[in-house]
Tab-separated table of C-alpha atoms in Angstrom:
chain	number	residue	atom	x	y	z
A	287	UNK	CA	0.000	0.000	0.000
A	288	UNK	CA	2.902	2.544	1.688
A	289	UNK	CA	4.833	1.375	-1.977
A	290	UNK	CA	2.450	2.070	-4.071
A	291	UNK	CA	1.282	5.502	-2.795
A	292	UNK	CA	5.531	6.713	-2.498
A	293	UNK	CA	5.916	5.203	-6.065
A	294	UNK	CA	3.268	7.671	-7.391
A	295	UNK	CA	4.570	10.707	-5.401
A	296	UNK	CA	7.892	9.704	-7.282
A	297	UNK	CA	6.378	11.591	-10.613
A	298	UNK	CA	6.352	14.731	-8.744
A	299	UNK	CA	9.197	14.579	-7.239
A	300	UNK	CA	8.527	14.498	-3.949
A	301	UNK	CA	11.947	14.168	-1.918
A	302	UNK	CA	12.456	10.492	-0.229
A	303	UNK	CA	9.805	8.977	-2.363
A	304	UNK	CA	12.426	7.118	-4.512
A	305	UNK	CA	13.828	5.548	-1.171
A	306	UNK	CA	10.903	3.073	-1.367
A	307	UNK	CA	12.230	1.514	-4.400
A	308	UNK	CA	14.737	0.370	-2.561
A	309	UNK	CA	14.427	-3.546	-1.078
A	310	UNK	CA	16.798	-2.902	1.829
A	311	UNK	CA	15.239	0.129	2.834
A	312	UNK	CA	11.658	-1.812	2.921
A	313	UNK	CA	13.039	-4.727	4.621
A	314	UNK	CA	14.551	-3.211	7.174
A	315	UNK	CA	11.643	-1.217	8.075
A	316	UNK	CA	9.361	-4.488	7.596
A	317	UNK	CA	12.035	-5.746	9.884
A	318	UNK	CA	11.348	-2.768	13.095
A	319	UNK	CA	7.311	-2.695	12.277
A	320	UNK	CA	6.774	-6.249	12.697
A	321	UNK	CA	9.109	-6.450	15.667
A	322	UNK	CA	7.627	-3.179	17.136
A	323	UNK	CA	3.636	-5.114	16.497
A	324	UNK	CA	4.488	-7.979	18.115
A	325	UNK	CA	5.452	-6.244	21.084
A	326	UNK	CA	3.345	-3.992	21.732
A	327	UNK	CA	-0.021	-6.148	20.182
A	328	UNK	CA	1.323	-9.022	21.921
A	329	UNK	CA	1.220	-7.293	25.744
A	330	UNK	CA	-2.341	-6.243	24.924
A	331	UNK	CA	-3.191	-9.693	23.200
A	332	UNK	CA	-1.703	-11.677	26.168
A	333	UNK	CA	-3.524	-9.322	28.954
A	334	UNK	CA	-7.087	-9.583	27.085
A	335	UNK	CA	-6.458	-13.574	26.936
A	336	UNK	CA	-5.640	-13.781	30.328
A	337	UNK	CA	-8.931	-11.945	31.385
A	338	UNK	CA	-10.960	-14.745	29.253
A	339	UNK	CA	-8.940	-17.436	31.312
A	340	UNK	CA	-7.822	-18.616	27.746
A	341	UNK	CA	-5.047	-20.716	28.484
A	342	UNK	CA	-3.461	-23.787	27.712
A	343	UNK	CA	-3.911	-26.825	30.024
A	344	UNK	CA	-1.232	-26.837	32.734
A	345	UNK	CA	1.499	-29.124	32.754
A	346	UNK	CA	2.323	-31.017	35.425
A	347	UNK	CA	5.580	-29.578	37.577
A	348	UNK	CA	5.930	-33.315	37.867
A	349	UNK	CA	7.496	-33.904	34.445
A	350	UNK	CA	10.150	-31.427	34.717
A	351	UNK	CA	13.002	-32.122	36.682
A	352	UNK	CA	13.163	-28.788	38.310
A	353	UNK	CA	9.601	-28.783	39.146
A	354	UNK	CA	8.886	-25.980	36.193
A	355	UNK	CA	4.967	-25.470	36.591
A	356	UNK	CA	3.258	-23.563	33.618
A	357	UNK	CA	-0.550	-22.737	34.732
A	358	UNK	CA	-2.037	-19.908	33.176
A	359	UNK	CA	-0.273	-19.211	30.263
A	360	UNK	CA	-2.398	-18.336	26.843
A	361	UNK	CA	-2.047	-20.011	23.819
A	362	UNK	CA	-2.618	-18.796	20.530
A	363	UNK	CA	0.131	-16.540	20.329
A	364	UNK	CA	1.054	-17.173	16.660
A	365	UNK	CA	-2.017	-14.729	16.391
A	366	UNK	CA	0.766	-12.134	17.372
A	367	UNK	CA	3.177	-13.612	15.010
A	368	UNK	CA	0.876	-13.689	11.919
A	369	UNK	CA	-0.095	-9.819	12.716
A	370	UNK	CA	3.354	-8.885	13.130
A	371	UNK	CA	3.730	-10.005	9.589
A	372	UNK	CA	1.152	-9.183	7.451
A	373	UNK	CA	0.522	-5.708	8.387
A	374	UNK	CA	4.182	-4.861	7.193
A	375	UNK	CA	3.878	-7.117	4.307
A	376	UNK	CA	0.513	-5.465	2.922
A	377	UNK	CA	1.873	-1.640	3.995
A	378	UNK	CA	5.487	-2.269	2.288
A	379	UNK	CA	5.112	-5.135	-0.231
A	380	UNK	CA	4.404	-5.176	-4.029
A	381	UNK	CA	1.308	-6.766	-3.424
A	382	UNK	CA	1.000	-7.845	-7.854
A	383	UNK	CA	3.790	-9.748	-6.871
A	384	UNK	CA	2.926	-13.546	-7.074
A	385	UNK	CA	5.548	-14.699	-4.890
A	386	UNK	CA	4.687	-12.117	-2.112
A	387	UNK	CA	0.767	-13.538	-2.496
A	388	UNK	CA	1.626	-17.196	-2.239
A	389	UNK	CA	3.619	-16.066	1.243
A	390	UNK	CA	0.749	-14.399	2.650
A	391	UNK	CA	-1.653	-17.083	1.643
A	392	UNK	CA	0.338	-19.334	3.329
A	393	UNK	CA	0.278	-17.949	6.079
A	394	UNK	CA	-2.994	-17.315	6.660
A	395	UNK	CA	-3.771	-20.663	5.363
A	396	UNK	CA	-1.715	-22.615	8.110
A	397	UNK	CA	-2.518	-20.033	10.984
A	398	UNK	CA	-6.170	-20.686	10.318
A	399	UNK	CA	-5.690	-24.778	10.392
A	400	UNK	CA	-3.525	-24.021	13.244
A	401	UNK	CA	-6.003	-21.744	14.820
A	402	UNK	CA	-8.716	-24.740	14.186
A	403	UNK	CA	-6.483	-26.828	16.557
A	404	UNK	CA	-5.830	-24.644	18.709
A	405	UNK	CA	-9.939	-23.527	19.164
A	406	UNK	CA	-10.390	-27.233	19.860
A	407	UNK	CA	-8.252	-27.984	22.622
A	408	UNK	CA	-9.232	-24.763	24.552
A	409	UNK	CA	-12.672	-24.308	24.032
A	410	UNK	CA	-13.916	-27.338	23.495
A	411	UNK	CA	-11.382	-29.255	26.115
A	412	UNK	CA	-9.915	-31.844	23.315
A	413	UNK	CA	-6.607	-32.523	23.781
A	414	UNK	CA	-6.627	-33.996	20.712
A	415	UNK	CA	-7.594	-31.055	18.653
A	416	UNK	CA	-8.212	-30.960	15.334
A	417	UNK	CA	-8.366	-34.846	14.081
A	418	UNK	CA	-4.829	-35.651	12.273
A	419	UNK	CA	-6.664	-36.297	8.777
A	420	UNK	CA	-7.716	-32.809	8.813
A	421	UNK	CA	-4.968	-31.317	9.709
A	422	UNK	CA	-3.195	-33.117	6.700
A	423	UNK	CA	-5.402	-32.345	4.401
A	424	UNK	CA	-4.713	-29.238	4.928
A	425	UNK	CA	-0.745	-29.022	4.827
A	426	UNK	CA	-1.283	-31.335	1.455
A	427	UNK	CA	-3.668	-28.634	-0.097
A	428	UNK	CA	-1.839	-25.718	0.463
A	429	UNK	CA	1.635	-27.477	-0.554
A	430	UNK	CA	-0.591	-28.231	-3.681
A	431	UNK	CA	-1.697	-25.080	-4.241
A	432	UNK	CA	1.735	-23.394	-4.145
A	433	UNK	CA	3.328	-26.537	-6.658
A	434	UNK	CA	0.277	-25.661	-8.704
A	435	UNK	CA	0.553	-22.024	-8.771
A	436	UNK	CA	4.418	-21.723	-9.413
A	437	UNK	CA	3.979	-24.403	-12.349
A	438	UNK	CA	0.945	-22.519	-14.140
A	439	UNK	CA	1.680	-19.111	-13.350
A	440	UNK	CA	3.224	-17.093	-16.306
A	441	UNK	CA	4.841	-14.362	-13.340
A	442	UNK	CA	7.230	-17.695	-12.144
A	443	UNK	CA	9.994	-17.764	-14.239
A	444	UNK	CA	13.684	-17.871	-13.788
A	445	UNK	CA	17.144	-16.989	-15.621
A	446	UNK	CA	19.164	-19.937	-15.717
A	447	UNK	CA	22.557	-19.866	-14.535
A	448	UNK	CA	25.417	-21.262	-17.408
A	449	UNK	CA	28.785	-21.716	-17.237
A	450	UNK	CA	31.163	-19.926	-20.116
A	451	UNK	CA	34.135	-21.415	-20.736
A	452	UNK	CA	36.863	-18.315	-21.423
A	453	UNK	CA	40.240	-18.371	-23.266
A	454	UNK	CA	42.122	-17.815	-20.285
A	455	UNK	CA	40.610	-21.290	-19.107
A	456	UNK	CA	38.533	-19.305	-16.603
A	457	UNK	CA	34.697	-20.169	-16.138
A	458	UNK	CA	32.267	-17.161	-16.182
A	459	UNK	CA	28.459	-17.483	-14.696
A	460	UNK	CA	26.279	-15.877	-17.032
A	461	UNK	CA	22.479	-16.091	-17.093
A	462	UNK	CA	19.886	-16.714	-20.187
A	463	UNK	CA	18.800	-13.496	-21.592
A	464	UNK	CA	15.258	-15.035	-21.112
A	465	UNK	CA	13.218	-15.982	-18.234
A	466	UNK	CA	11.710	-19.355	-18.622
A	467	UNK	CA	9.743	-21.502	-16.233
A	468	UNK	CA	12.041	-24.107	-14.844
A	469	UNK	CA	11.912	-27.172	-13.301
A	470	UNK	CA	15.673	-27.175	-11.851
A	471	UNK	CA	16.895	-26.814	-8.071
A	472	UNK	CA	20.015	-26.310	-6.328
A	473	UNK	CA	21.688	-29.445	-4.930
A	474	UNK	CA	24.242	-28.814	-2.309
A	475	UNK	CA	27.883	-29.692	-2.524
A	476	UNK	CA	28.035	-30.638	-6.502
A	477	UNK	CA	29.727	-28.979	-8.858
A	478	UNK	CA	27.142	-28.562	-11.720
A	479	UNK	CA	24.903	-28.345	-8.919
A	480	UNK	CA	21.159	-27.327	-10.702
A	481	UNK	CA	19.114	-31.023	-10.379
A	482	UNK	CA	15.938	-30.841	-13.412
A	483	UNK	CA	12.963	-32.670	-12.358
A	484	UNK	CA	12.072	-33.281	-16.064
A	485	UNK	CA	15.602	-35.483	-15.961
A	486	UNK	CA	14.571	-37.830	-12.926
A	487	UNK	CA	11.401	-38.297	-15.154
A	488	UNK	CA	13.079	-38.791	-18.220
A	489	UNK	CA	12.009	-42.324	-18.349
A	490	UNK	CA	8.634	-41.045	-19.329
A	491	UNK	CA	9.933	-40.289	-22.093
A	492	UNK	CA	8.388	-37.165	-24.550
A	493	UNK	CA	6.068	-36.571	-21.270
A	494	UNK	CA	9.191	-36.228	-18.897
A	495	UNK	CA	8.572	-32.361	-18.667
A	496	UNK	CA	5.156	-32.549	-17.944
A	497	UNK	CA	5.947	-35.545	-15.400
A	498	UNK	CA	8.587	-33.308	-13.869
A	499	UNK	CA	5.865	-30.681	-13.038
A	500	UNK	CA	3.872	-33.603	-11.264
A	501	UNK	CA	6.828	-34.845	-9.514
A	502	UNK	CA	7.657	-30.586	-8.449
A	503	UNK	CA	3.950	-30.436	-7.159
A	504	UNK	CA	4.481	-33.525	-5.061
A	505	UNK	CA	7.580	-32.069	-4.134
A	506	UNK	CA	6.306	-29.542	-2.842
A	507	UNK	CA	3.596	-30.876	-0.807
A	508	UNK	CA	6.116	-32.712	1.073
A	509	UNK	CA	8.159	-30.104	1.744
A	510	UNK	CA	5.518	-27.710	3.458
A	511	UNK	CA	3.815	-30.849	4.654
A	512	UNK	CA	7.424	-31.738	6.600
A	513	UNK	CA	8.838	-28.753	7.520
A	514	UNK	CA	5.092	-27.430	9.358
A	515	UNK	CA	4.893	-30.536	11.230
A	516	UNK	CA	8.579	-30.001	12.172
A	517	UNK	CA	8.040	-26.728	12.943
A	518	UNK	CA	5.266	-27.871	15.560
A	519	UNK	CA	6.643	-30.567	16.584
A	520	UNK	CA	10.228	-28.625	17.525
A	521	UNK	CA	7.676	-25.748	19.704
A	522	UNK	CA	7.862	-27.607	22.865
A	523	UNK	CA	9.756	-25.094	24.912
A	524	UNK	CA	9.950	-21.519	25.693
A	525	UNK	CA	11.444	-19.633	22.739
A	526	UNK	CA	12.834	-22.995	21.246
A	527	UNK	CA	10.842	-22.729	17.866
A	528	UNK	CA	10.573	-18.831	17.510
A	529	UNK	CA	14.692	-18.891	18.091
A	530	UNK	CA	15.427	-21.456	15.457
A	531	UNK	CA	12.810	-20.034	13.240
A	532	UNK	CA	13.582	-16.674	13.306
A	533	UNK	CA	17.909	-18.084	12.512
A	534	UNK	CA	16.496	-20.216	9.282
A	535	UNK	CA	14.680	-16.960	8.403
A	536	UNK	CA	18.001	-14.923	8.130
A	537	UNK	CA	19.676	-17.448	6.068
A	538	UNK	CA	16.553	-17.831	3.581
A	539	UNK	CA	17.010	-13.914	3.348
A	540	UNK	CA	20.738	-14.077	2.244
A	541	UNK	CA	19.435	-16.738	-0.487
A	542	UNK	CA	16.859	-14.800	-1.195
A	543	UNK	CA	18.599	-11.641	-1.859
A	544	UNK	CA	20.987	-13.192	-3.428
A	545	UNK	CA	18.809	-15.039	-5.844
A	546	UNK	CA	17.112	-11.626	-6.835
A	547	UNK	CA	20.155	-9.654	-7.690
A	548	UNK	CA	21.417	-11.123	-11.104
A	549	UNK	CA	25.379	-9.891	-9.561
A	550	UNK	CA	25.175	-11.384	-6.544
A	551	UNK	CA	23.476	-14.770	-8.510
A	552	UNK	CA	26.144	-15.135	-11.143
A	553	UNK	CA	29.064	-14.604	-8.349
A	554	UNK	CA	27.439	-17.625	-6.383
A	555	UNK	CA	26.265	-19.515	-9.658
A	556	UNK	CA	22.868	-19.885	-9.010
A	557	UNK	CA	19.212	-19.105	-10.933
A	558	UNK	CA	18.387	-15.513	-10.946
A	559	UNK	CA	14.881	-15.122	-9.963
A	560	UNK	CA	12.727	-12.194	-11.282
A	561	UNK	CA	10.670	-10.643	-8.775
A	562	UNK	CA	11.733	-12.835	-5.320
A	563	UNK	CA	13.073	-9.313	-4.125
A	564	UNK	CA	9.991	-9.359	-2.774
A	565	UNK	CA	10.487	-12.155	-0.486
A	566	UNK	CA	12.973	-10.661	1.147
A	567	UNK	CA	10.517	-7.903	2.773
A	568	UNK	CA	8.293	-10.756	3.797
A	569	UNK	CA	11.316	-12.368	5.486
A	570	UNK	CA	12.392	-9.109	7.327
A	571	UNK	CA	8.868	-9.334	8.622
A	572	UNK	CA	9.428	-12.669	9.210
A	573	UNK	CA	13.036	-12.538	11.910
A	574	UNK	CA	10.829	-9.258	13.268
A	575	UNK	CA	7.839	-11.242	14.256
A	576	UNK	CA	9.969	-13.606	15.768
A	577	UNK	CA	12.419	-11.887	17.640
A	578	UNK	CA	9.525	-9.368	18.882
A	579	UNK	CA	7.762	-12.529	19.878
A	580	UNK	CA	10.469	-13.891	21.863
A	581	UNK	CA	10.150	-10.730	24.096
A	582	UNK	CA	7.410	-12.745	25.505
A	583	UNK	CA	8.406	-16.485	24.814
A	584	UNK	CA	11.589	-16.546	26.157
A	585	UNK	CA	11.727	-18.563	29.452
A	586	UNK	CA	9.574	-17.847	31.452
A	587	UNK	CA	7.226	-17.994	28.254
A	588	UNK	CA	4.639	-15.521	28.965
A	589	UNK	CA	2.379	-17.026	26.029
A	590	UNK	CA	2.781	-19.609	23.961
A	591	UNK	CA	1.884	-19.635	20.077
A	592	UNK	CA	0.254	-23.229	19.611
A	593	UNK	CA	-0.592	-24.834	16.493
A	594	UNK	CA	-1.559	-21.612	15.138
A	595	UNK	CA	2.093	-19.967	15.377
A	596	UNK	CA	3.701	-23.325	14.574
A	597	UNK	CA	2.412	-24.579	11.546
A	598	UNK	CA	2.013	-21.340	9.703
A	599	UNK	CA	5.855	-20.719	10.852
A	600	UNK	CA	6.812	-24.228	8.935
A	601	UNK	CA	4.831	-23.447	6.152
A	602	UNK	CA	6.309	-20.207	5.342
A	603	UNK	CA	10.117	-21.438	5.697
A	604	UNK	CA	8.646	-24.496	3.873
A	605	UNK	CA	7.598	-22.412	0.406
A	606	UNK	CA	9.871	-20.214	0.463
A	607	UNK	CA	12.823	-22.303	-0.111
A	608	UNK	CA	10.515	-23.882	-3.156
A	609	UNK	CA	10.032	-20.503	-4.218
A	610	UNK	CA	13.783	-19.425	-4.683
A	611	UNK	CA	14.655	-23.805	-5.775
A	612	UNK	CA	16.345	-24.532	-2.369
A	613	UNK	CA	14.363	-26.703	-1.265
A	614	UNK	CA	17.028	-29.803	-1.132
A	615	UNK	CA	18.850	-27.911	1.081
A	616	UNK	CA	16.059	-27.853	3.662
A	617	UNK	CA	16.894	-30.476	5.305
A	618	UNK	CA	20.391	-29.248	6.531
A	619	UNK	CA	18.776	-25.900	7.314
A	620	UNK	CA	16.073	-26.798	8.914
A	621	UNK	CA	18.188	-29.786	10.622
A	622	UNK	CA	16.446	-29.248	14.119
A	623	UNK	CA	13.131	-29.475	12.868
A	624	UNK	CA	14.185	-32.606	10.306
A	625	UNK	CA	15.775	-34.481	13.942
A	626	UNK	CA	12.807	-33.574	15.893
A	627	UNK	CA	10.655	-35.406	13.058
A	628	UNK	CA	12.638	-37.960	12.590
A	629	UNK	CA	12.799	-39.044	16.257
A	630	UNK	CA	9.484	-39.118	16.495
A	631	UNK	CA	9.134	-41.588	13.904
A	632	UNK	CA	11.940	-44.142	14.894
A	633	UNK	CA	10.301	-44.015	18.353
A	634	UNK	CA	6.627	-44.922	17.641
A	635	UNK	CA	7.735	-47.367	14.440
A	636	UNK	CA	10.457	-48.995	16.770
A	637	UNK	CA	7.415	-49.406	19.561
A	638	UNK	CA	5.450	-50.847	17.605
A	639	UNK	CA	7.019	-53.172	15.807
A	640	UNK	CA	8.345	-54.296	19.307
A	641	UNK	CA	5.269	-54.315	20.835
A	642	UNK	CA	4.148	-57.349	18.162
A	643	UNK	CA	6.704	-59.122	19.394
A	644	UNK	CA	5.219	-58.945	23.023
A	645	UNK	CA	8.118	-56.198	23.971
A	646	UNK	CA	7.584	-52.556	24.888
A	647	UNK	CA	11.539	-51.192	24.018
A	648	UNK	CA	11.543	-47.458	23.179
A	649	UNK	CA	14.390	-45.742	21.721
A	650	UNK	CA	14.540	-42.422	23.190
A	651	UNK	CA	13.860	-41.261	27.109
A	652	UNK	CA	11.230	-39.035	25.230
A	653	UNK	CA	9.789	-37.750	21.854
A	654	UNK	CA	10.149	-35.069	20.307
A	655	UNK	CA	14.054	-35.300	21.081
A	656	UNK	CA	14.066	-32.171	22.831
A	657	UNK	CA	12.023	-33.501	25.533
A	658	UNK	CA	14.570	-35.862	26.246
A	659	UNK	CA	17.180	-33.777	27.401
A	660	UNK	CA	15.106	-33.152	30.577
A	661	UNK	CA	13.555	-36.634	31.584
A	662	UNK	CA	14.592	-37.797	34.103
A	663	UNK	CA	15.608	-41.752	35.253
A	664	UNK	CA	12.491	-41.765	37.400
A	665	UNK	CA	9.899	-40.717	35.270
A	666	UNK	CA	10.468	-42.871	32.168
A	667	UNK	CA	7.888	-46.153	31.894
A	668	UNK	CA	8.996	-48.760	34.319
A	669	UNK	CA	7.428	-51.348	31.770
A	670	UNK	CA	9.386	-50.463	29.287
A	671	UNK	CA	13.013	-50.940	28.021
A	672	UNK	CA	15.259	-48.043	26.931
A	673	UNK	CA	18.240	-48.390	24.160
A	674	UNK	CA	19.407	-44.906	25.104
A	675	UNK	CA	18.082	-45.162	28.653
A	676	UNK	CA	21.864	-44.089	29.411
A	677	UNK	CA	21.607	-40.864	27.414
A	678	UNK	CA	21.972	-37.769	28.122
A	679	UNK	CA	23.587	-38.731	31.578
A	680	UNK	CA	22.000	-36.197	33.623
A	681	UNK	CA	18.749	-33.292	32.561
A	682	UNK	CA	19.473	-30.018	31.678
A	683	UNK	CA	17.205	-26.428	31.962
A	684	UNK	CA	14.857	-26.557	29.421
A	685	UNK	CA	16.344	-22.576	28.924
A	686	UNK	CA	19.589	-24.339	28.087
A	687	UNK	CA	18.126	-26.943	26.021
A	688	UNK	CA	16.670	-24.147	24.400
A	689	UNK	CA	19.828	-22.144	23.705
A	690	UNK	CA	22.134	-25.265	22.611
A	691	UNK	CA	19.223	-25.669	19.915
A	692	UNK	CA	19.396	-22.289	18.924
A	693	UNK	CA	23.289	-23.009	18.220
A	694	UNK	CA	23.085	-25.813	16.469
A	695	UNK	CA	21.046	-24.184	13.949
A	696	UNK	CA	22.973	-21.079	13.907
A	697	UNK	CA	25.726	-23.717	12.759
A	698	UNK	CA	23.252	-25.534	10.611
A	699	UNK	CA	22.637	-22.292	8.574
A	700	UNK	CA	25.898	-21.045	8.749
A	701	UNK	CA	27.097	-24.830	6.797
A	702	UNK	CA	24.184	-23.863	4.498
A	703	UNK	CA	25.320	-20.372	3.398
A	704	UNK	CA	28.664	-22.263	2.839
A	705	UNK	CA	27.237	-24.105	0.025
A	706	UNK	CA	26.783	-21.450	-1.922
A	707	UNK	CA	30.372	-21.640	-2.654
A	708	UNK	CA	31.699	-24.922	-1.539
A	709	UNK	CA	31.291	-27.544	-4.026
């Protein structure tokens, strides 16, 4: 809105409209709004749900080994988080900008399947929530959505990146004078490092580029399907997922910006990306939200954001990378979240294929992993049988469980950046 109105000033030369031409100048004022809304609309948000008595069910001191009791806290606070983003987004964004739309859709999307969840558990006293079917169907139709949209849409094209062989022996990244749509992502660590869907297809023969599309679609559902769930399954302390979220979202940014400046894209010898400058506002907004959320979700968490903050948060890291063809490289970024999954699954597929063996053996103290950094020997299932029972060898602060996360991903992303240039 904000762009639009300086952009027309511009023609009469009205001093400092020009400035909001500028990405970094938008982005970094994306980056204070949404940090300044979530703090202040998330004091008045949390004091209004506290007066309802909206808050999610206590958990027992019990569990924690240094008797930690949470009673009273409200839930819901990805409400903040969504706020925080959009109203910066819509004021400073290019809003005819596809990529920009599919973000906010996104968003919205997830934070209102998270907000379903959410509704459930408080106000209608399921634990449950929102049945798991649902809450799939969702994730798929959204990730389907997005794979649809970027493969139909005439606004989502790229300029390839090509190597020139020179005289001298030297290689020079150019890019195709064109923008095309494309069905190529970066791999991580190769040389000649762009993998086309269309070629893992190409046994499909004359319909391999139409079969790469499918496979991108599918793609693509998994990806926002996996990284949401990772995303909620990773927020089960205070300021764990808001911290590593708001560290992925920096490093998205870099590749990002660097994907929509056609200098900065042939240096690192990757696609150029026509209009994903716009991304890189939403992401300011993004690390903003986050950080300004933290204010209040730091230990002691003050509110929590539930489902609603959670899955919206995957989602939009999630599409994104599919956006600017990173998406391989997910799963070193987003390594926490990928861990966090996957020790969920090794612990309830190793149960169960125990348990029809008339054994109960668990892997892990605890699922999702973090969790298991604070159980103690006494409160794991006498009935059971651990493999790791012996790991870690004593519990730690969840506040340090938290922080040690928030390193490992700071390392994660920092590996990530590297790639750009190691191969």
């Amino acid at each position: 809105m904000l762009y639009y109105i300086f952009r027309f000033l511009e023609q009469f030369n009205i001093p400092g409209a020009h400035i909001w031409s500028y990405i970094s100048f938008r982005a970094l004022l994306a980056l204070i709004m949404s940090l300044l809304i979530s703090a202040w609309f998330g004091e008045y948000f949390i004091k209004w749900m506290k007066r309802r008595n909206i808050a999610e069910t206590a958990r027992d001191p019990s569990i924690d080994p240094f008797g930690v009791e949470k009673k009273g806290v409200p839930t819901m606070g990805g409400i903040i988080i969504i706020v925080a983003i959009l109203v910066p987004v819509i004021l400073l964004g290019r809003m005819r900008n596809i990529y920009l739309l599919l973000m906010i859709v996104t968003t919205v999307w997830l934070g209102f399947l998270g907000f379903m969840d959410d509704y459930i558990k408080i106000f209608r006293k399921n634990k449950e929530g929102l049945k798991g079917r649902y809450k799939i169907v969702g994730q798929l139709s959204i990730g389907f959505i997005v794979g649809l949209t970027l493969w139909l849409s005439p606004d989502a094209v790229v300029r390839e990146n090509v190597n020139v062989p020179q005289q001298n022996q030297e290689i020079v990244v150019k890019h195709q004078p064109e923008a095309v749509k494309s069905l190529k992502t970066t791999i991580p660590f190769i040389k000649n490092h762009n993998l086309n869907y269309s070629d893992v297809m190409s046994f499909c023969g004359k319909y391999k580029v139409a079969a790469g599309w499918v496979l991108f679609v599918i793609m693509t559902i998994l990806v926002v399907t996996a990284v949401s769930n990772g995303a909620n399954l990773n927020d089960g302390m205070d300021g764990m997922c808001a911290g590593n979220s708001a560290i992925v979202g920096v490093a998205l940014a870099i590749f990002t910006y660097v994907s929509s400046h056609i200098v900065y894209a042939a240096y690192f010898d990757i696609m150029y990306i026509p209009g994903s400058e716009e991304l890189v506002v939403f992401l300011a907004a993004f690390i903003g939200a986050m950080i300004g959320f933290l204010w209040y979700n730091a230990f002691p968490a003050q509110v929590f954001m539930g489902d609603t903050g959670s899955l919206a948060i995957g989602g939009i890291i999630g599409v994104c990378a599919v956006i600017i063809h990173k998406e391989l490289m997910l799963p070193l970024l987003c390594g926490i979240f990928f861990v966090e999954s996957l020790s969920v699954i090794i612990q309830t597929q190793w149960f169960k294929i125990q348990k029809r063996k008339g054994k109960r053996v668990r892997v892990f103290r605890a699922t999702p992993i973090h969790d298991t950094f604070r159980r103690l020997d006494s409160q794991l299932d006498a009935t059971s049988t651990y493999i790791l029972k012996g790991w870690p060898h004593r519990p730690f602060h969840e506040s340090k469980i938290t922080i040690r996360f928030w390193i490992t991903t700071i390392i994660l992303a920092a590996l990530t950046i590297i790639t750009l240039k190691v191969r």
